[in-house]
PDB file of N, CA and C in Angstrom:
ATOM      1  N   MET A   7    -116.817 -20.220 -86.081  1.00  0.00           N
ATOM      2  CA  MET A   7    -116.249 -20.042 -84.758  1.00  0.00           C
ATOM      3  C   MET A   7    -115.358 -21.245 -84.455  1.00  0.00           C
ATOM      4  N   ALA A   8    -114.149 -20.962 -84.054  1.00  0.00           N
ATOM      5  CA  ALA A   8    -113.197 -22.014 -83.688  1.00  0.00           C
ATOM      6  C   ALA A   8    -113.090 -22.086 -82.171  1.00  0.00           C
ATOM      7  N   ILE A   9    -113.137 -23.292 -81.642  1.00  0.00           N
ATOM      8  CA  ILE A   9    -113.005 -23.506 -80.200  1.00  0.00           C
ATOM      9  C   ILE A   9    -111.893 -24.522 -79.970  1.00  0.00           C
ATOM     10  N   LYS A  10    -110.949 -24.170 -79.102  1.00  0.00           N
ATOM     11  CA  LYS A  10    -109.864 -25.091 -78.755  1.00  0.00           C
ATOM     12  C   LYS A  10    -109.834 -25.260 -77.242  1.00  0.00           C
ATOM     13  N   ASN A  11    -109.628 -26.495 -76.816  1.00  0.00           N
ATOM     14  CA  ASN A  11    -109.531 -26.811 -75.395  1.00  0.00           C
ATOM     15  C   ASN A  11    -108.124 -27.295 -75.078  1.00  0.00           C
ATOM     16  N   PHE A  12    -107.609 -26.852 -73.934  1.00  0.00           N
ATOM     17  CA  PHE A  12    -106.295 -27.261 -73.450  1.00  0.00           C
ATOM     18  C   PHE A  12    -106.455 -27.732 -72.009  1.00  0.00           C
ATOM     19  N   TYR A  13    -105.769 -28.793 -71.651  1.00  0.00           N
ATOM     20  CA  TYR A  13    -105.834 -29.331 -70.286  1.00  0.00           C
ATOM     21  C   TYR A  13    -104.419 -29.491 -69.758  1.00  0.00           C
ATOM     22  N   PHE A  14    -104.165 -28.925 -68.590  1.00  0.00           N
ATOM     23  CA  PHE A  14    -102.850 -29.012 -67.955  1.00  0.00           C
ATOM     24  C   PHE A  14    -103.027 -29.628 -66.574  1.00  0.00           C
ATOM     25  N   SER A  15    -102.150 -30.545 -66.217  1.00  0.00           N
ATOM     26  CA  SER A  15    -102.182 -31.165 -64.897  1.00  0.00           C
ATOM     27  C   SER A  15    -100.756 -31.190 -64.353  1.00  0.00           C
ATOM     28  N   GLN A  16    -100.613 -30.928 -63.072  1.00  0.00           N
ATOM     29  CA  GLN A  16     -99.281 -30.822 -62.470  1.00  0.00           C
ATOM     30  C   GLN A  16     -99.313 -31.395 -61.060  1.00  0.00           C
ATOM     31  N   ILE A  17     -98.341 -32.212 -60.726  1.00  0.00           N
ATOM     32  CA  ILE A  17     -98.190 -32.649 -59.341  1.00  0.00           C
ATOM     33  C   ILE A  17     -97.645 -31.466 -58.558  1.00  0.00           C
ATOM     34  N   ALA A  18     -98.237 -31.196 -57.425  1.00  0.00           N
ATOM     35  CA  ALA A  18     -97.821 -30.067 -56.598  1.00  0.00           C
ATOM     36  C   ALA A  18     -96.989 -30.577 -55.427  1.00  0.00           C
ATOM     37  N   ASP A  19     -95.804 -30.043 -55.274  1.00  0.00           N
ATOM     38  CA  ASP A  19     -94.936 -30.392 -54.152  1.00  0.00           C
ATOM     39  C   ASP A  19     -95.177 -29.359 -53.054  1.00  0.00           C
ATOM     40  N   LEU A  20     -95.984 -29.722 -52.082  1.00  0.00           N
ATOM     41  CA  LEU A  20     -96.392 -28.783 -51.031  1.00  0.00           C
ATOM     42  C   LEU A  20     -95.795 -29.156 -49.685  1.00  0.00           C
ATOM     43  N   ARG A  21     -94.499 -29.486 -49.667  1.00  0.00           N
ATOM     44  CA  ARG A  21     -93.860 -29.893 -48.418  1.00  0.00           C
ATOM     45  C   ARG A  21     -93.930 -28.810 -47.359  1.00  0.00           C
ATOM     46  N   ILE A  22     -93.746 -27.567 -47.763  1.00  0.00           N
ATOM     47  CA  ILE A  22     -93.739 -26.483 -46.773  1.00  0.00           C
ATOM     48  C   ILE A  22     -95.110 -26.324 -46.120  1.00  0.00           C
ATOM     49  N   GLU A  23     -96.183 -26.690 -46.850  1.00  0.00           N
ATOM     50  CA  GLU A  23     -97.532 -26.610 -46.291  1.00  0.00           C
ATOM     51  C   GLU A  23     -97.912 -27.869 -45.523  1.00  0.00           C
ATOM     52  N   GLY A  24     -97.050 -28.892 -45.537  1.00  0.00           N
ATOM     53  CA  GLY A  24     -97.317 -30.119 -44.805  1.00  0.00           C
ATOM     54  C   GLY A  24     -98.072 -31.174 -45.590  1.00  0.00           C
ATOM     55  N   VAL A  25     -98.321 -30.946 -46.874  1.00  0.00           N
ATOM     56  CA  VAL A  25     -99.055 -31.911 -47.687  1.00  0.00           C
ATOM     57  C   VAL A  25     -98.108 -32.900 -48.339  1.00  0.00           C
ATOM     58  N   GLY A  26     -96.927 -32.452 -48.720  1.00  0.00           N
ATOM     59  CA  GLY A  26     -95.970 -33.315 -49.392  1.00  0.00           C
ATOM     60  C   GLY A  26     -96.274 -33.413 -50.877  1.00  0.00           C
ATOM     61  N   ILE A  27     -95.956 -34.572 -51.442  1.00  0.00           N
ATOM     62  CA  ILE A  27     -96.185 -34.750 -52.868  1.00  0.00           C
ATOM     63  C   ILE A  27     -97.553 -35.358 -53.151  1.00  0.00           C
ATOM     64  N   HIS A  28     -98.419 -35.393 -52.164  1.00  0.00           N
ATOM     65  CA  HIS A  28     -99.747 -35.995 -52.319  1.00  0.00           C
ATOM     66  C   HIS A  28    -100.776 -34.954 -52.723  1.00  0.00           C
ATOM     67  N   ALA A  29    -100.417 -34.081 -53.623  1.00  0.00           N
ATOM     68  CA  ALA A  29    -101.331 -33.049 -54.079  1.00  0.00           C
ATOM     69  C   ALA A  29    -101.091 -32.804 -55.560  1.00  0.00           C
ATOM     70  N   SER A  30    -102.101 -32.272 -56.214  1.00  0.00           N
ATOM     71  CA  SER A  30    -101.962 -31.916 -57.619  1.00  0.00           C
ATOM     72  C   SER A  30    -102.964 -30.823 -57.946  1.00  0.00           C
ATOM     73  N   TYR A  31    -102.761 -30.194 -59.069  1.00  0.00           N
ATOM     74  CA  TYR A  31    -103.746 -29.236 -59.545  1.00  0.00           C
ATOM     75  C   TYR A  31    -103.863 -29.370 -61.053  1.00  0.00           C
ATOM     76  N   SER A  32    -105.008 -28.942 -61.575  1.00  0.00           N
ATOM     77  CA  SER A  32    -105.224 -29.014 -63.021  1.00  0.00           C
ATOM     78  C   SER A  32    -105.985 -27.774 -63.470  1.00  0.00           C
ATOM     79  N   VAL A  33    -105.773 -27.408 -64.719  1.00  0.00           N
ATOM     80  CA  VAL A  33    -106.442 -26.261 -65.316  1.00  0.00           C
ATOM     81  C   VAL A  33    -106.974 -26.692 -66.676  1.00  0.00           C
ATOM     82  N   ASN A  34    -108.240 -26.394 -66.922  1.00  0.00           N
ATOM     83  CA  ASN A  34    -108.866 -26.642 -68.211  1.00  0.00           C
ATOM     84  C   ASN A  34    -109.109 -25.281 -68.861  1.00  0.00           C
ATOM     85  N   LEU A  35    -108.531 -25.049 -70.022  1.00  0.00           N
ATOM     86  CA  LEU A  35    -108.576 -23.755 -70.694  1.00  0.00           C
ATOM     87  C   LEU A  35    -109.336 -23.905 -72.007  1.00  0.00           C
ATOM     88  N   THR A  36    -110.304 -23.003 -72.252  1.00  0.00           N
ATOM     89  CA  THR A  36    -111.070 -22.996 -73.493  1.00  0.00           C
ATOM     90  C   THR A  36    -110.886 -21.647 -74.171  1.00  0.00           C
ATOM     91  N   VAL A  37    -110.452 -21.676 -75.422  1.00  0.00           N
ATOM     92  CA  VAL A  37    -110.243 -20.460 -76.208  1.00  0.00           C
ATOM     93  C   VAL A  37    -111.230 -20.479 -77.374  1.00  0.00           C
ATOM     94  N   THR A  38    -112.019 -19.406 -77.497  1.00  0.00           N
ATOM     95  CA  THR A  38    -112.999 -19.278 -78.565  1.00  0.00           C
ATOM     96  C   THR A  38    -112.596 -18.122 -79.464  1.00  0.00           C
ATOM     97  N   ASP A  39    -112.565 -18.371 -80.751  1.00  0.00           N
ATOM     98  CA  ASP A  39    -112.159 -17.389 -81.756  1.00  0.00           C
ATOM     99  C   ASP A  39    -113.325 -17.213 -82.730  1.00  0.00           C
ATOM    100  N   GLU A  40    -113.870 -15.982 -82.821  1.00  0.00           N
ATOM    101  CA  GLU A  40    -115.040 -15.744 -83.665  1.00  0.00           C
ATOM    102  C   GLU A  40    -114.807 -14.528 -84.559  1.00  0.00           C
ATOM    103  N   ASN A  41    -115.022 -14.702 -85.851  1.00  0.00           N
ATOM    104  CA  ASN A  41    -114.959 -13.584 -86.787  1.00  0.00           C
ATOM    105  C   ASN A  41    -116.300 -12.851 -86.764  1.00  0.00           C
ATOM    106  N   THR A  42    -116.253 -11.529 -86.638  1.00  0.00           N
ATOM    107  CA  THR A  42    -117.455 -10.694 -86.628  1.00  0.00           C
ATOM    108  C   THR A  42    -117.297  -9.605 -87.693  1.00  0.00           C
ATOM    109  N   PRO A  43    -118.378  -8.924 -88.052  1.00  0.00           N
ATOM    110  CA  PRO A  43    -118.267  -7.841 -89.034  1.00  0.00           C
ATOM    111  C   PRO A  43    -117.304  -6.736 -88.589  1.00  0.00           C
ATOM    112  N   GLY A  44    -117.175  -6.529 -87.283  1.00  0.00           N
ATOM    113  CA  GLY A  44    -116.296  -5.489 -86.760  1.00  0.00           C
ATOM    114  C   GLY A  44    -114.867  -5.942 -86.501  1.00  0.00           C
ATOM    115  N   GLY A  45    -114.563  -7.182 -86.754  1.00  0.00           N
ATOM    116  CA  GLY A  45    -113.212  -7.695 -86.484  1.00  0.00           C
ATOM    117  C   GLY A  45    -113.265  -9.105 -85.955  1.00  0.00           C
ATOM    118  N   LYS A  46    -112.482  -9.365 -84.941  1.00  0.00           N
ATOM    119  CA  LYS A  46    -112.377 -10.711 -84.376  1.00  0.00           C
ATOM    120  C   LYS A  46    -112.577 -10.636 -82.871  1.00  0.00           C
ATOM    121  N   ASN A  47    -113.356 -11.534 -82.327  1.00  0.00           N
ATOM    122  CA  ASN A  47    -113.541 -11.666 -80.887  1.00  0.00           C
ATOM    123  C   ASN A  47    -112.863 -12.938 -80.417  1.00  0.00           C
ATOM    124  N   VAL A  48    -112.042 -12.802 -79.397  1.00  0.00           N
ATOM    125  CA  VAL A  48    -111.384 -13.947 -78.789  1.00  0.00           C
ATOM    126  C   VAL A  48    -111.734 -13.945 -77.312  1.00  0.00           C
ATOM    127  N   SER A  49    -112.206 -15.073 -76.813  1.00  0.00           N
ATOM    128  CA  SER A  49    -112.503 -15.176 -75.386  1.00  0.00           C
ATOM    129  C   SER A  49    -111.751 -16.369 -74.808  1.00  0.00           C
ATOM    130  N   VAL A  50    -111.359 -16.221 -73.549  1.00  0.00           N
ATOM    131  CA  VAL A  50    -110.613 -17.257 -72.842  1.00  0.00           C
ATOM    132  C   VAL A  50    -111.367 -17.565 -71.555  1.00  0.00           C
ATOM    133  N   ALA A  51    -111.641 -18.833 -71.315  1.00  0.00           N
ATOM    134  CA  ALA A  51    -112.281 -19.264 -70.077  1.00  0.00           C
ATOM    135  C   ALA A  51    -111.434 -20.372 -69.473  1.00  0.00           C
ATOM    136  N   ALA A  52    -111.283 -20.347 -68.153  1.00  0.00           N
ATOM    137  CA  ALA A  52    -110.459 -21.351 -67.494  1.00  0.00           C
ATOM    138  C   ALA A  52    -111.140 -21.840 -66.226  1.00  0.00           C
ATOM    139  N   THR A  53    -110.964 -23.116 -65.951  1.00  0.00           N
ATOM    140  CA  THR A  53    -111.454 -23.726 -64.718  1.00  0.00           C
ATOM    141  C   THR A  53    -110.294 -24.461 -64.084  1.00  0.00           C
ATOM    142  N   GLY A  54    -110.076 -24.228 -62.802  1.00  0.00           N
ATOM    143  CA  GLY A  54    -108.983 -24.892 -62.098  1.00  0.00           C
ATOM    144  C   GLY A  54    -109.499 -25.671 -60.906  1.00  0.00           C
ATOM    145  N   LYS A  55    -108.795 -26.740 -60.564  1.00  0.00           N
ATOM    146  CA  LYS A  55    -109.155 -27.499 -59.362  1.00  0.00           C
ATOM    147  C   LYS A  55    -107.904 -28.101 -58.769  1.00  0.00           C
ATOM    148  N   SER A  56    -107.998 -28.463 -57.508  1.00  0.00           N
ATOM    149  CA  SER A  56    -106.859 -29.078 -56.833  1.00  0.00           C
ATOM    150  C   SER A  56    -107.301 -30.378 -56.190  1.00  0.00           C
ATOM    151  N   ASN A  57    -106.308 -31.218 -55.926  1.00  0.00           N
ATOM    152  CA  ASN A  57    -106.535 -32.477 -55.241  1.00  0.00           C
ATOM    153  C   ASN A  57    -105.430 -32.590 -54.198  1.00  0.00           C
ATOM    154  N   ALA A  58    -105.764 -32.329 -52.956  1.00  0.00           N
ATOM    155  CA  ALA A  58    -104.773 -32.394 -51.878  1.00  0.00           C
ATOM    156  C   ALA A  58    -105.193 -33.453 -50.866  1.00  0.00           C
ATOM    157  N   ALA A  59    -104.263 -33.896 -50.104  1.00  0.00           N
ATOM    158  CA  ALA A  59    -104.546 -34.896 -49.074  1.00  0.00           C
ATOM    159  C   ALA A  59    -105.561 -34.340 -48.084  1.00  0.00           C
ATOM    160  N   LYS A  60    -106.539 -35.145 -47.707  1.00  0.00           N
ATOM    161  CA  LYS A  60    -107.588 -34.684 -46.800  1.00  0.00           C
ATOM    162  C   LYS A  60    -107.033 -34.326 -45.428  1.00  0.00           C
ATOM    163  N   ALA A  61    -105.929 -34.917 -45.059  1.00  0.00           N
ATOM    164  CA  ALA A  61    -105.335 -34.621 -43.757  1.00  0.00           C
ATOM    165  C   ALA A  61    -104.801 -33.194 -43.681  1.00  0.00           C
ATOM    166  N   ALA A  62    -104.643 -32.568 -44.830  1.00  0.00           N
ATOM    167  CA  ALA A  62    -104.076 -31.217 -44.854  1.00  0.00           C
ATOM    168  C   ALA A  62    -105.086 -30.161 -44.458  1.00  0.00           C
ATOM    169  N   GLY A  63    -106.367 -30.503 -44.381  1.00  0.00           N
ATOM    170  CA  GLY A  63    -107.383 -29.511 -44.041  1.00  0.00           C
ATOM    171  C   GLY A  63    -108.002 -28.945 -45.295  1.00  0.00           C
ATOM    172  N   SER A  64    -108.484 -27.715 -45.205  1.00  0.00           N
ATOM    173  CA  SER A  64    -109.141 -27.113 -46.360  1.00  0.00           C
ATOM    174  C   SER A  64    -108.610 -25.700 -46.571  1.00  0.00           C
ATOM    175  N   GLY A  65    -108.884 -25.156 -47.719  1.00  0.00           N
ATOM    176  CA  GLY A  65    -108.439 -23.810 -48.048  1.00  0.00           C
ATOM    177  C   GLY A  65    -108.887 -23.444 -49.442  1.00  0.00           C
ATOM    178  N   ASN A  66    -108.363 -22.362 -49.957  1.00  0.00           N
ATOM    179  CA  ASN A  66    -108.730 -21.887 -51.285  1.00  0.00           C
ATOM    180  C   ASN A  66    -107.491 -21.749 -52.154  1.00  0.00           C
ATOM    181  N   LEU A  67    -107.697 -21.960 -53.433  1.00  0.00           N
ATOM    182  CA  LEU A  67    -106.648 -21.720 -54.422  1.00  0.00           C
ATOM    183  C   LEU A  67    -107.089 -20.578 -55.312  1.00  0.00           C
ATOM    184  N   LEU A  68    -106.167 -19.753 -55.710  1.00  0.00           N
ATOM    185  CA  LEU A  68    -106.450 -18.657 -56.619  1.00  0.00           C
ATOM    186  C   LEU A  68    -105.721 -18.940 -57.928  1.00  0.00           C
ATOM    187  N   PHE A  69    -106.491 -19.249 -58.973  1.00  0.00           N
ATOM    188  CA  PHE A  69    -105.916 -19.475 -60.291  1.00  0.00           C
ATOM    189  C   PHE A  69    -106.001 -18.169 -61.067  1.00  0.00           C
ATOM    190  N   TRP A  70    -104.928 -17.802 -61.745  1.00  0.00           N
ATOM    191  CA  TRP A  70    -104.925 -16.585 -62.547  1.00  0.00           C
ATOM    192  C   TRP A  70    -104.003 -16.791 -63.740  1.00  0.00           C
ATOM    193  N   CYS A  71    -104.136 -15.925 -64.708  1.00  0.00           N
ATOM    194  CA  CYS A  71    -103.262 -16.009 -65.874  1.00  0.00           C
ATOM    195  C   CYS A  71    -103.083 -14.626 -66.478  1.00  0.00           C
ATOM    196  N   LYS A  72    -102.109 -14.517 -67.346  1.00  0.00           N
ATOM    197  CA  LYS A  72    -101.874 -13.308 -68.120  1.00  0.00           C
ATOM    198  C   LYS A  72    -102.022 -13.661 -69.591  1.00  0.00           C
ATOM    199  N   VAL A  73    -102.717 -12.797 -70.339  1.00  0.00           N
ATOM    200  CA  VAL A  73    -102.886 -12.982 -71.773  1.00  0.00           C
ATOM    201  C   VAL A  73    -102.342 -11.739 -72.452  1.00  0.00           C
ATOM    202  N   LYS A  74    -101.435 -11.939 -73.416  1.00  0.00           N
ATOM    203  CA  LYS A  74    -100.842 -10.808 -74.137  1.00  0.00           C
ATOM    204  C   LYS A  74    -101.364 -10.786 -75.562  1.00  0.00           C
ATOM    205  N   ASN A  75    -101.906  -9.629 -75.960  1.00  0.00           N
ATOM    206  CA  ASN A  75    -102.361  -9.417 -77.324  1.00  0.00           C
ATOM    207  C   ASN A  75    -101.132  -9.050 -78.150  1.00  0.00           C
ATOM    208  N   THR A  76    -100.745  -9.895 -79.083  1.00  0.00           N
ATOM    209  CA  THR A  76     -99.531  -9.643 -79.862  1.00  0.00           C
ATOM    210  C   THR A  76     -99.727  -8.580 -80.942  1.00  0.00           C
ATOM    211  N   VAL A  77    -100.973  -8.158 -81.177  1.00  0.00           N
ATOM    212  CA  VAL A  77    -101.219  -7.109 -82.167  1.00  0.00           C
ATOM    213  C   VAL A  77    -100.845  -5.737 -81.607  1.00  0.00           C
ATOM    214  N   ASP A  78    -101.320  -5.445 -80.377  1.00  0.00           N
ATOM    215  CA  ASP A  78    -101.034  -4.136 -79.781  1.00  0.00           C
ATOM    216  C   ASP A  78    -100.261  -4.226 -78.464  1.00  0.00           C
ATOM    217  N   SER A  79     -99.776  -5.402 -78.127  1.00  0.00           N
ATOM    218  CA  SER A  79     -98.965  -5.663 -76.926  1.00  0.00           C
ATOM    219  C   SER A  79     -99.679  -5.345 -75.607  1.00  0.00           C
ATOM    220  N   LYS A  80    -101.003  -5.326 -75.606  1.00  0.00           N
ATOM    221  CA  LYS A  80    -101.744  -5.130 -74.351  1.00  0.00           C
ATOM    222  C   LYS A  80    -101.693  -6.425 -73.548  1.00  0.00           C
ATOM    223  N   LEU A  81    -101.609  -6.270 -72.226  1.00  0.00           N
ATOM    224  CA  LEU A  81    -101.545  -7.406 -71.312  1.00  0.00           C
ATOM    225  C   LEU A  81    -102.809  -7.436 -70.480  1.00  0.00           C
ATOM    226  N   TYR A  82    -103.485  -8.574 -70.446  1.00  0.00           N
ATOM    227  CA  TYR A  82    -104.712  -8.747 -69.677  1.00  0.00           C
ATOM    228  C   TYR A  82    -104.453  -9.782 -68.581  1.00  0.00           C
ATOM    229  N   VAL A  83    -104.851  -9.464 -67.351  1.00  0.00           N
ATOM    230  CA  VAL A  83    -104.660 -10.369 -66.223  1.00  0.00           C
ATOM    231  C   VAL A  83    -106.012 -10.940 -65.827  1.00  0.00           C
TER     232      VAL A  83
END
């Protein structure tokens, strides 16, 4: 079983929301690739978090992604 981890971090420019450049978000992505008797299983897990100025208040972020299977061109959201 092969496991690969990817980490992405980005400064968020949230001027329209009143936060300014004092915010950021990051995503940690883990991809697991396992050979099985019936073929191959691939799983993707992701965790996201944000860091915004406390003066901005509170809220929720919705992290999402699209994964395309290049074998049969299926798209998973």
